[in-house]
Coordinates of C-alpha atoms and ligand atoms in Angstrom, one line a residue:
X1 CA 0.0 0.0 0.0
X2 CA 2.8 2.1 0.8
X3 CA 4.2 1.8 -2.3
X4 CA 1.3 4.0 -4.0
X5 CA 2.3 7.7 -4.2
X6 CA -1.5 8.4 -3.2
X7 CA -1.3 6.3 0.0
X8 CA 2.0 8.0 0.8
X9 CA 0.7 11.4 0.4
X10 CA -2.5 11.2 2.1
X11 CA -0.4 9.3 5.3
X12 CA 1.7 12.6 4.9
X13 CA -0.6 15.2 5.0
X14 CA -3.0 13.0 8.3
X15 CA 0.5 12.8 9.7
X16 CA 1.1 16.9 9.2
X17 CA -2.1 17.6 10.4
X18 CA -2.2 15.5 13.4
X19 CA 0.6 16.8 14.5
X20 CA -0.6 20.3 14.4
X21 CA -3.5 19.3 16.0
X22 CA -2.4 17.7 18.9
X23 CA -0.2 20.4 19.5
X24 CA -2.9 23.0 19.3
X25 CA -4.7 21.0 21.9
X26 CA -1.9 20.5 24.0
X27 CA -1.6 24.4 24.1
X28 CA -4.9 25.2 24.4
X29 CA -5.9 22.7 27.2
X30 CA -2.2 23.9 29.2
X31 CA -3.4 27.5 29.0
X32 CA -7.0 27.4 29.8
X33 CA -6.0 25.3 32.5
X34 CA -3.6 28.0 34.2
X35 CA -6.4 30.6 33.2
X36 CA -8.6 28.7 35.5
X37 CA -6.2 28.2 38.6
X38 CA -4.9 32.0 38.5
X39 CA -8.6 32.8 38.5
X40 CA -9.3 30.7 41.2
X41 CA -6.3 31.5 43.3
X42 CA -7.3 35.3 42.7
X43 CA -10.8 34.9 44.3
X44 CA -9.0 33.3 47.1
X45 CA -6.2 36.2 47.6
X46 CA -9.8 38.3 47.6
X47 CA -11.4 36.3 50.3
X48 CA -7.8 36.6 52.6
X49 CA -7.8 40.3 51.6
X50 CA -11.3 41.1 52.9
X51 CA -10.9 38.7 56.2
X52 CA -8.1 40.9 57.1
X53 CA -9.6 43.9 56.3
X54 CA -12.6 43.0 58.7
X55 CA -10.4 41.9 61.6
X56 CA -8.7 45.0 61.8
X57 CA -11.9 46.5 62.1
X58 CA -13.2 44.7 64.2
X59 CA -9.8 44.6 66.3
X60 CA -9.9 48.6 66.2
X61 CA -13.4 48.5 67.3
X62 CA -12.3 47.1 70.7
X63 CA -12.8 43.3 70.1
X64 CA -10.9 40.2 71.3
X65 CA -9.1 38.7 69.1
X66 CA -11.4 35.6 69.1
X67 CA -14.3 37.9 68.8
X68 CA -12.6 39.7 66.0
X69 CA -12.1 36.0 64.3
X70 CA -16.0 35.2 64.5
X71 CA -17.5 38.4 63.6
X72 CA -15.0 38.3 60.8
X73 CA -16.3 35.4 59.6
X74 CA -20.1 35.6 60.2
X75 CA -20.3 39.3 58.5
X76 CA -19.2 37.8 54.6
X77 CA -20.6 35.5 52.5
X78 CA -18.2 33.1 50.9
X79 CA -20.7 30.6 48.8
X80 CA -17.9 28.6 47.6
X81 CA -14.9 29.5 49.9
X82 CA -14.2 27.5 53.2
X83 CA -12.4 29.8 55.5
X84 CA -10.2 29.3 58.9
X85 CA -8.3 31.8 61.1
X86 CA -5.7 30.8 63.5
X87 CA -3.7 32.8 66.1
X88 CA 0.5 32.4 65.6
X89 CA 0.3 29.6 67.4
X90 CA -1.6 27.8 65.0
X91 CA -4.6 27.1 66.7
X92 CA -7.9 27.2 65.6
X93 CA -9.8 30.5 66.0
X94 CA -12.7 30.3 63.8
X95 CA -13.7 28.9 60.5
X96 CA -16.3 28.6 58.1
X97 CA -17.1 25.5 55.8
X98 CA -20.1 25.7 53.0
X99 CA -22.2 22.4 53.1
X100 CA -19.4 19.5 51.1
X101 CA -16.7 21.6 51.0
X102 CA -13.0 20.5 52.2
X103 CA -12.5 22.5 55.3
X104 CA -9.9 24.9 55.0
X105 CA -6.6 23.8 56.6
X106 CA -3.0 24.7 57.3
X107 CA 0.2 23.3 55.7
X108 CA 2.9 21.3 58.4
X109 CA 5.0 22.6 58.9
X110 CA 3.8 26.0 58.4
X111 CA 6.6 29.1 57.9
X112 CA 5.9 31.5 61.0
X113 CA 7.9 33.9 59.2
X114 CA 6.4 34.2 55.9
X115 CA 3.9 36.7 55.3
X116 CA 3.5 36.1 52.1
X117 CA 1.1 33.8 50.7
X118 CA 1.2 30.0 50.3
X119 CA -1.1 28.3 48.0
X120 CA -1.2 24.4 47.5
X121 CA -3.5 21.6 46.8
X122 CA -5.4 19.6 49.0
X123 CA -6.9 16.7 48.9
X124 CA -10.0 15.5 51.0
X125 CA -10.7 11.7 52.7
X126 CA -10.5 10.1 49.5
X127 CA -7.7 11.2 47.4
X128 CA -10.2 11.4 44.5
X129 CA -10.5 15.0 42.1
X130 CA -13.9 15.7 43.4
X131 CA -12.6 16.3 46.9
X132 CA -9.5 17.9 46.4
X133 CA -9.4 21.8 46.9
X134 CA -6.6 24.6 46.3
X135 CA -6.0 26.6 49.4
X136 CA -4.5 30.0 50.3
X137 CA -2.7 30.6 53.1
X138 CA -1.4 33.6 54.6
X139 CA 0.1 35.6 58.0
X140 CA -1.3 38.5 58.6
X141 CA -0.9 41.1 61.5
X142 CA -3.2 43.2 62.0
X143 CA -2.7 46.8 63.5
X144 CA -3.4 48.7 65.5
X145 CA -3.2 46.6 68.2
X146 CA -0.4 44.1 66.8
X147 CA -2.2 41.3 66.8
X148 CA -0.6 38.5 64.2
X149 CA -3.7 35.7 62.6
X150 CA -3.0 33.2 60.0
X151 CA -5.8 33.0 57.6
X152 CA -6.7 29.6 55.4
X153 CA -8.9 30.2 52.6
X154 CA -9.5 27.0 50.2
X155 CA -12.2 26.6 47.4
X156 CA -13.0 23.0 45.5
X157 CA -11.3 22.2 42.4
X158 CA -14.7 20.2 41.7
X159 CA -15.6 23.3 38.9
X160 CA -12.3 23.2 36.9
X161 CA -11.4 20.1 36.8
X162 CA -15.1 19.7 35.5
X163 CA -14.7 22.1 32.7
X164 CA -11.0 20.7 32.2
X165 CA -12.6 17.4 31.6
X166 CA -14.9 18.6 28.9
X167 CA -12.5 20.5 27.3
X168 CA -10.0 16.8 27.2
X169 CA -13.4 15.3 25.7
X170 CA -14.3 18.0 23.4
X171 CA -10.8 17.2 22.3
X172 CA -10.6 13.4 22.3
X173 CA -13.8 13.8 20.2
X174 CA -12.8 16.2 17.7
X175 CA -9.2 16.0 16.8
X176 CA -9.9 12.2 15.3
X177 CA -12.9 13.0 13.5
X178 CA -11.4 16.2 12.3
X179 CA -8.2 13.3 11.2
X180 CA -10.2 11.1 9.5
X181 CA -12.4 14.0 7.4
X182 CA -8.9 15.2 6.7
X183 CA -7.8 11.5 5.5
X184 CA -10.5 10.8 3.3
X185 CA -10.5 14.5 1.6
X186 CA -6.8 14.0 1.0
X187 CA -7.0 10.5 0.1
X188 CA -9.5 11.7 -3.0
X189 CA -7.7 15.0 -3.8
X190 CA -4.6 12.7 -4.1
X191 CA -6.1 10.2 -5.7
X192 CA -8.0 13.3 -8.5
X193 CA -4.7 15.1 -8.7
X194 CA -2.9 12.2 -9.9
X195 CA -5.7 10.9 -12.5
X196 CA -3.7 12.6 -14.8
X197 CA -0.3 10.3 -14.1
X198 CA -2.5 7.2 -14.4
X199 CA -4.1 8.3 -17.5
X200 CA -0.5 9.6 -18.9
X201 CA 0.7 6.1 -17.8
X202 CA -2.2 4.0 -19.1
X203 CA -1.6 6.0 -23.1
X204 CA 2.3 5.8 -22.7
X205 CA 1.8 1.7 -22.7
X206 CA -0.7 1.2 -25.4
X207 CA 2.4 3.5 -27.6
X208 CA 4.2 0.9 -29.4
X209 CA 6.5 1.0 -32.9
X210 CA 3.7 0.5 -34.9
X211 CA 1.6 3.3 -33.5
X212 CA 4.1 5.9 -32.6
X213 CA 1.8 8.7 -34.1
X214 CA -0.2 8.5 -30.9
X215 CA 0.6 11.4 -28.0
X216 CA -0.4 11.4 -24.6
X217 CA -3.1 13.8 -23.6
X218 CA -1.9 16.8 -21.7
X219 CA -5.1 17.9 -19.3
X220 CA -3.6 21.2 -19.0
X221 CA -0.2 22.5 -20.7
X222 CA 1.2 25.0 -17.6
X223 CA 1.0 22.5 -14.9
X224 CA 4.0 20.2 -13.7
X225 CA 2.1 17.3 -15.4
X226 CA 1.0 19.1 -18.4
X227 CA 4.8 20.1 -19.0
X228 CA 5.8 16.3 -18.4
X229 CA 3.4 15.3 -20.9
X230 CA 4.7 18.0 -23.6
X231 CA 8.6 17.0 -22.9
X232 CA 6.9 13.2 -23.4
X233 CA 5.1 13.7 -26.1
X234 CA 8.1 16.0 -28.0
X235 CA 10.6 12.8 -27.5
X236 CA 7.8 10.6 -29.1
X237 CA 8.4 13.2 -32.1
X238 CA 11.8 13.0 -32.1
X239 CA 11.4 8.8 -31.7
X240 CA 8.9 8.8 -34.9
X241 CA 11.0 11.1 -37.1
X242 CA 14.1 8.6 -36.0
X243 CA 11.9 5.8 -37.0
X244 CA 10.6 6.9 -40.0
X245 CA 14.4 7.9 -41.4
X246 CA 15.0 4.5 -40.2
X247 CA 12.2 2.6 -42.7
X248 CA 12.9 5.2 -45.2
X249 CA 16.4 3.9 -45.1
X250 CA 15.6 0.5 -44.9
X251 CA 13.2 0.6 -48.1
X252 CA 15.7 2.8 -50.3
X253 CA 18.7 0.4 -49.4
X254 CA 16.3 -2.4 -50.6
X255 CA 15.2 -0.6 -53.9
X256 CA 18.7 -0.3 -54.3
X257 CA 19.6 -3.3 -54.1
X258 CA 17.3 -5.1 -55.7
X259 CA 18.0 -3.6 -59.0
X260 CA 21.6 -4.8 -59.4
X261 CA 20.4 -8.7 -58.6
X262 CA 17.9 -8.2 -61.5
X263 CA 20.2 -7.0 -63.8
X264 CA 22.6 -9.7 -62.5
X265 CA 19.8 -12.6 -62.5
X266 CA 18.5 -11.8 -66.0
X267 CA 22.0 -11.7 -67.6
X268 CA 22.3 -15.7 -66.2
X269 CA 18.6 -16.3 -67.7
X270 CA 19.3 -15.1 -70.9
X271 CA 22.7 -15.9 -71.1
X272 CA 21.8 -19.9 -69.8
X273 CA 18.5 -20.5 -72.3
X274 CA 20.6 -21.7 -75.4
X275 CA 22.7 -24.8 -74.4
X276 CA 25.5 -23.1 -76.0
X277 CA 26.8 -19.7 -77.0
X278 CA 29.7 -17.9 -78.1
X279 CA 32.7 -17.5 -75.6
X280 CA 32.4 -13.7 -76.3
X281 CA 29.2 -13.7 -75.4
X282 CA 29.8 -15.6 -72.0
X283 CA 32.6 -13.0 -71.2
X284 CA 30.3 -10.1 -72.0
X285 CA 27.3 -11.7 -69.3
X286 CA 30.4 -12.5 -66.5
X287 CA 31.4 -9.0 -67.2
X288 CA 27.9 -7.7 -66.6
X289 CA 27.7 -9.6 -63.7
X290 CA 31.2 -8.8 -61.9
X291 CA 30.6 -5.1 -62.7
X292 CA 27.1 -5.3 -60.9
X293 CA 28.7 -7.7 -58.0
X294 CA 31.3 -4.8 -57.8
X295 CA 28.0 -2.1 -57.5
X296 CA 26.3 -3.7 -55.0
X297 CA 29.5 -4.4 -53.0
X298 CA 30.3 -0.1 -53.1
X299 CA 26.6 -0.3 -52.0
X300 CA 26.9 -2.7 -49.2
X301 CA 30.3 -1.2 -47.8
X302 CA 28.9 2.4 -48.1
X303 CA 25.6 1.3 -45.8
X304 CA 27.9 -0.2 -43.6
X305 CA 29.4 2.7 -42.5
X306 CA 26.2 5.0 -42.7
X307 CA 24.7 1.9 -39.9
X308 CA 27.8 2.3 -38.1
X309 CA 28.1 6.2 -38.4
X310 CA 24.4 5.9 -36.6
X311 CA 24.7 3.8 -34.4
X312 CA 28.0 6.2 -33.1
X313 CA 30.2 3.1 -33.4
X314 CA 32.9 4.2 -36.1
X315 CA 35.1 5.7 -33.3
X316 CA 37.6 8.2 -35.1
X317 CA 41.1 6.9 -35.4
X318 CA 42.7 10.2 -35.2
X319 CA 46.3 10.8 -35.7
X320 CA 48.8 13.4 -37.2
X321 CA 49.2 13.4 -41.1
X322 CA 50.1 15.9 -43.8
X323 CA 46.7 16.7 -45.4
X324 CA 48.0 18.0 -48.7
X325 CA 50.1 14.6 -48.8
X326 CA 46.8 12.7 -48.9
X327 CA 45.0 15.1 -51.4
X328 CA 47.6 14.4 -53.9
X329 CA 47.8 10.5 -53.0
X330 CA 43.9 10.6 -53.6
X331 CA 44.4 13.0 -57.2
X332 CA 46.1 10.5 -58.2
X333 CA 44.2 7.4 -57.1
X334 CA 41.6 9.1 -59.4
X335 CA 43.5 10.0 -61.8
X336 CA 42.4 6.5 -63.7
X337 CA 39.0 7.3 -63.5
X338 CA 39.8 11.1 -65.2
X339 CA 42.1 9.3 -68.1
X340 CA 39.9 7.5 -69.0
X341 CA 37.2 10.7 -70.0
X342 CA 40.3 12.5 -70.7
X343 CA 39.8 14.8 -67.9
X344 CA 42.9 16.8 -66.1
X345 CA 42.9 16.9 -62.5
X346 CA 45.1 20.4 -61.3
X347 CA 46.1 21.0 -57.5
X348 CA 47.0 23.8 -56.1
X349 CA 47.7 22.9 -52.2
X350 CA 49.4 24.5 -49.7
X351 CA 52.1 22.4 -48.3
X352 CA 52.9 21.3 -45.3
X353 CA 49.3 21.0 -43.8
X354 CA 49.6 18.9 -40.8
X355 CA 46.3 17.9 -39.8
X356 CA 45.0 16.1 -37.0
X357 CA 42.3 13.1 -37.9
X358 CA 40.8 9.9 -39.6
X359 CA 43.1 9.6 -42.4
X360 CA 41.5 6.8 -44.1
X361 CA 37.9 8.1 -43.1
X362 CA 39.1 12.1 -45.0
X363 CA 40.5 10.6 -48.1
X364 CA 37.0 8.4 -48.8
X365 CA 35.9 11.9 -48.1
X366 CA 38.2 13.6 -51.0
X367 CA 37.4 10.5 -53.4
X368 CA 34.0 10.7 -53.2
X369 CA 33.8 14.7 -54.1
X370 CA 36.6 14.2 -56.9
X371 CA 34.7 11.0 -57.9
X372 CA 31.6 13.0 -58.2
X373 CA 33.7 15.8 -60.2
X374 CA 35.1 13.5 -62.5
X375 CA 31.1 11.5 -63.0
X376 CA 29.5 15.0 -63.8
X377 CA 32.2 16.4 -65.9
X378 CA 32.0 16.1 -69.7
X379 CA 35.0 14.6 -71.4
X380 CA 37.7 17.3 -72.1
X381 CA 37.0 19.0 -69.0
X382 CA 38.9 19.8 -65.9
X383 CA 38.7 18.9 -62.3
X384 CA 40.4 21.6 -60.0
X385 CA 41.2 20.5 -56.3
X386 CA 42.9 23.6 -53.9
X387 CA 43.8 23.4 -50.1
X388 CA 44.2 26.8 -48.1
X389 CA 44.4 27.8 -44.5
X390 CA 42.4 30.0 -43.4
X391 CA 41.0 31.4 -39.8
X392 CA 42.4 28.3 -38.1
X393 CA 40.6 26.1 -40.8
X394 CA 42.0 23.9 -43.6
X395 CA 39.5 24.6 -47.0
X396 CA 39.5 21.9 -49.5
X397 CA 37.5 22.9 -52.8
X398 CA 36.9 20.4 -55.3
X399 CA 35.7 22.5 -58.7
X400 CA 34.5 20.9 -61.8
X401 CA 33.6 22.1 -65.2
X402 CA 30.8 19.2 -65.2
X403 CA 26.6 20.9 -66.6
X404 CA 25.9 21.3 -62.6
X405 CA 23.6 20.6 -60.4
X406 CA 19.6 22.0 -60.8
X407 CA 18.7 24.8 -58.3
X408 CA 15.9 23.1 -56.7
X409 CA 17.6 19.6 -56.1
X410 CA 20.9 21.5 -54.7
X411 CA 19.4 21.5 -51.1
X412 CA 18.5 17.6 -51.3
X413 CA 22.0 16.4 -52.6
X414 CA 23.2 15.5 -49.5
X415 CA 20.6 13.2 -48.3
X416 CA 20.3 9.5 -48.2
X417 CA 19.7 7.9 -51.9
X418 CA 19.2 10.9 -53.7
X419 CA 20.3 11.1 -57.0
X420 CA 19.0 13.8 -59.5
X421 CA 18.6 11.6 -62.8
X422 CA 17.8 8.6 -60.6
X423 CA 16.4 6.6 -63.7
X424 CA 20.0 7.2 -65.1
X425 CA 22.0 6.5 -62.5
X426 CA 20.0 3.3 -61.0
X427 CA 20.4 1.3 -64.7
X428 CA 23.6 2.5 -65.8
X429 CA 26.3 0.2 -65.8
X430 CA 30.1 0.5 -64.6
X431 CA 31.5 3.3 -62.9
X432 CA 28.9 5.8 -63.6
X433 CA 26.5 4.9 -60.9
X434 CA 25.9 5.6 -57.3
X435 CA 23.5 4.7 -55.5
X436 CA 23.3 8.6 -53.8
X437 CA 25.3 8.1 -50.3
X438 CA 28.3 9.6 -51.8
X439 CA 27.7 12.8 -50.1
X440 CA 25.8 11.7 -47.5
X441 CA 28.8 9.7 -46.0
X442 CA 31.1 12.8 -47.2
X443 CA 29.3 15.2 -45.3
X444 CA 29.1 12.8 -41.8
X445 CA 33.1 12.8 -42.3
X446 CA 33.4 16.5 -42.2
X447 CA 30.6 16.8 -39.5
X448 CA 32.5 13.9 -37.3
X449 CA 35.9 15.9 -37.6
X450 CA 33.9 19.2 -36.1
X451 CA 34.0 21.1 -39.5
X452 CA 31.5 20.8 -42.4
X453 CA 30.6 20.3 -46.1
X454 CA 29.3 22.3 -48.3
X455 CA 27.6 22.7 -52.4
X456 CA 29.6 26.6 -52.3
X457 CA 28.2 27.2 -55.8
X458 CA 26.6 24.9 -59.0
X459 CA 25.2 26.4 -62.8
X460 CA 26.0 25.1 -65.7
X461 CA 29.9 26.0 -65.7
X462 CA 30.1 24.0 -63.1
X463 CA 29.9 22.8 -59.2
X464 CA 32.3 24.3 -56.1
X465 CA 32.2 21.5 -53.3
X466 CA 34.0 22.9 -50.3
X467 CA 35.1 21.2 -47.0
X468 CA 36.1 22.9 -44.0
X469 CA 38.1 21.2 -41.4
X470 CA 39.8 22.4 -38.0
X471 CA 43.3 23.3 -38.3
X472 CA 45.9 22.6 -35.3
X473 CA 47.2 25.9 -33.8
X474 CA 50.8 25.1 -34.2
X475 CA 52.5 25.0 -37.2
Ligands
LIG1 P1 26.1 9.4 -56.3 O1 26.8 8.2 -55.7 O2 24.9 9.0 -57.0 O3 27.0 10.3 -57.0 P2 26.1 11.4 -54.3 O4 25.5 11.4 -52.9 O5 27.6 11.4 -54.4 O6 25.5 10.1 -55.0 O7 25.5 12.6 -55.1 C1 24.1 12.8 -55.1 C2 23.7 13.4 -56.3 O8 24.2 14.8 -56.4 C3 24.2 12.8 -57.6 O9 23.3 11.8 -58.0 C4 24.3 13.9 -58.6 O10 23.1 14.1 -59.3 C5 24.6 15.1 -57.8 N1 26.0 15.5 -57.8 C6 26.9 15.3 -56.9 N2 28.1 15.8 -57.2 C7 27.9 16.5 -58.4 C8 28.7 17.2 -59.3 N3 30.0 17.5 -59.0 N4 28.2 17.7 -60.4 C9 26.9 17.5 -60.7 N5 26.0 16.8 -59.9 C10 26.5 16.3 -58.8

């Protein structure tokens, strides 16, 4: 039970309140009940007050001091008050008892002394509340003549404790109905407050792959739970847009793939139907098929490291290299690939351009934008490749003299499988096709180093590719 925020919260809040309860009782009983004794104890100060007024009257009026004692007594009226008056040597004089009262007595052993006054409880045959009484007692000398009386006044605590006692019940009664009204009405404002979790909780578990289009419901958008429904509901976003690039991957890299396994399959068809044929003609369908095994294998390798560039596990394997000593190692590499159109590469690159990186990972970089250079570039044409330094960064610009690259497909180039002429490029044979990750992978390179990639410029003289990558500070 405990284990239900609701429970713990409602246990809380009785737990607060009983607390505060009790001690507000506590407090209130504690001062009423001192309220009641001072009170009680002042009547009695009153009664000794007027006793000793009247014996000094009737002392001055010529009286013994027995007779003084008596008439003392006889001409009050004390309805509640029991009252006794001794001479110093303690005995009795007179006294005065209402009908069940405890009669008033003296302390032992009483302080001569002490003229001030002495109160204490008393308690009468049977040690019970109803008989016990508070008594006053004080010495008093009254002059003229010097005559010294010691005066017991005592009154029943019968009243107060009564009203003490109904105050405790009043209490005993209240403070655990006033608990439980508390319990239940926190119990259900809990339990209303947190509808919403349950509800959240209750749509968050029916959200699967398959429907990650649903949201949770936010019951209102500026409260704590509203908010934690919003941050929910925008990482459900994020989650469906992940998923989606996901399948959309998933069904490009199969369209892809399936078209070099037809070409591949129908060459063995056609080239198997007649028991025999020509060795040149053999040759020409093995050619086919290497040169579409040798496709799909670019294909395969270049999803691999997309997959592996997602997933973050192609860790960089940086080290120290000359960069301008792996831009001309990779002009040349392609330098077959230009022969063969007839196309001259020309570098320009500053030397000396220690850089600190993937090595391997920057010149797939470099191949793929002077691969793309060389693709788009007419025979005849020329294939510019340039490395400066500049505000701490290396620029590499790859510039071709190829027909460029349509305005409204320049901002899309960079992205998974796309290809502009993608009927061209998907059935062409050889060299001339890609399957549109080139610059994807290109541009995660750059990114992955902390710099960037970037179309600088593309009509129909030609295309400006330009990467930008951190240079060390020392040099
Ligand atoms: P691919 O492997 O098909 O070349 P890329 O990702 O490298 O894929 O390029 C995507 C598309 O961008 C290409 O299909 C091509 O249409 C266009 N493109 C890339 N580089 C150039 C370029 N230098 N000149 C013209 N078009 C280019």
């Amino acid at each position: 039970m405990l284990d239900s925020v609701r429970s713990r919260l409602t246990l809380w809040y009785t737990g607060v309140l009983a607390l505060v309860l009790i001690l507000f009782s506590v407090s209130v009983y504690g001062l009423l009940a001192r309220q009641l004794y001072r009170r009680l104890e002042g009547g009695l100060y009153t009664t000794i007050e007027g006793t000793a007024r009247l014996l000094t009257q009737e002392r001055q009026e010529g009286e013994s001091e027995r007779e003084a004692a008596h008439s003392a007594l006889t001409e009050q009226y004390f309805p509640h008050h029991a009252v006794a008056i001794f001479d110093e040597q303690e005995h009795l004089l007179a006294a005065h008892t209402p009908p069940g009262s405890v009669p008033a007595r003296l302390l032992t052993p009483w302080q001569q002394a002490s003229t001030r006054p002495l109160f204490f409880t008393a308690t009468g045959k049977q040690a019970t509340a109803k008989g016990a009484a508070r008594v006053t007692v004080q010495r008093v000398v009254v002059v003229p003549p010097q005559t010294p009386y010691i005066i017991a006044v005592s009154q029943s605590l019968e009243t107060v404790t009564a009203e003490l006692a109904l105050l405790r019940h009043i209490f005993a009664g209240t403070v655990p109905l006033a608990l439980m009204v508390a319990g239940i009405g926190g119990w259900f404002l809990a339990r209303t407050s947190l509808a919403p979790v349950v509800e959240m909780a209750d749509s968050a578990q029916r959200i699967s792959v398959e429907n990650l289009a649903q949201r949770l419901p936010i019951a209102n958008p500026r409260d704590e739970l509203g908010q934690l429904a919003a941050t929910f509901n925008a990482l459900l976003a994020r989650l469906e847009a992940s998923f989606a690039q996901q399948r959309q991957f998933m069904a490009d890299a199969s369209h892809e793939l399936r078209t070099p396994l037809a070409v591949m399959h129908t060459t063995a068809d056609v080239t198997l139907q007649r028991p025999s044929r020509e060795e040149s003609e053999y040759r020409e369908a093995l050619a086919i098929i290497g040169q579409q095994t040798q496709r799909l294998t670019r294909l395969v390798v270049e999803m691999f490291t997309l997959a592996y560039a997602d997933a973050g596990q192609r860790p960089l394997h940086l080290q120290a290299f000359y960069l301008d000593e792996l831009l001309t190692e990779t002009a040349r590499a392609a330098q077959v690939l230009a022969a063969r159109k007839n196309v001259a590469i020309v570098t320009a690159l500053v030397p000396e351009a220690l850089c600190y990186g993937d090595e391997e990972l920057l010149r797939q970089m470099i191949l793929n934008l002077l691969e793309n250079a060389i693709k788009y570039t007419p025979p005849d044409g020329q294939v510019q490749m340039t490395l400066v330094r500049q505000n701490g960064q290396y620029r590499i610009t790859v510039t071709d003299t190829g027909g460029g690259i349509p305005v409204d497909a320049q901002s899309h180039i960079f992205e998974r499988f796309y290809r502009v002429d993608k009927a061209r490029s998907r059935t062409a044979i050889g060299h001339g096709s890609g399957a549109g990750l080139g610059l994807a992978i290109a541009r995660w390179i750059a990114h992955a180093h902390n710099g960037a990639l970037t179309l600088a410029h593309s009509d129909a003289t030609g295309s400006v590719f330009v990467a930008a990558l951190p240079a060390p500070a020392f040099r």
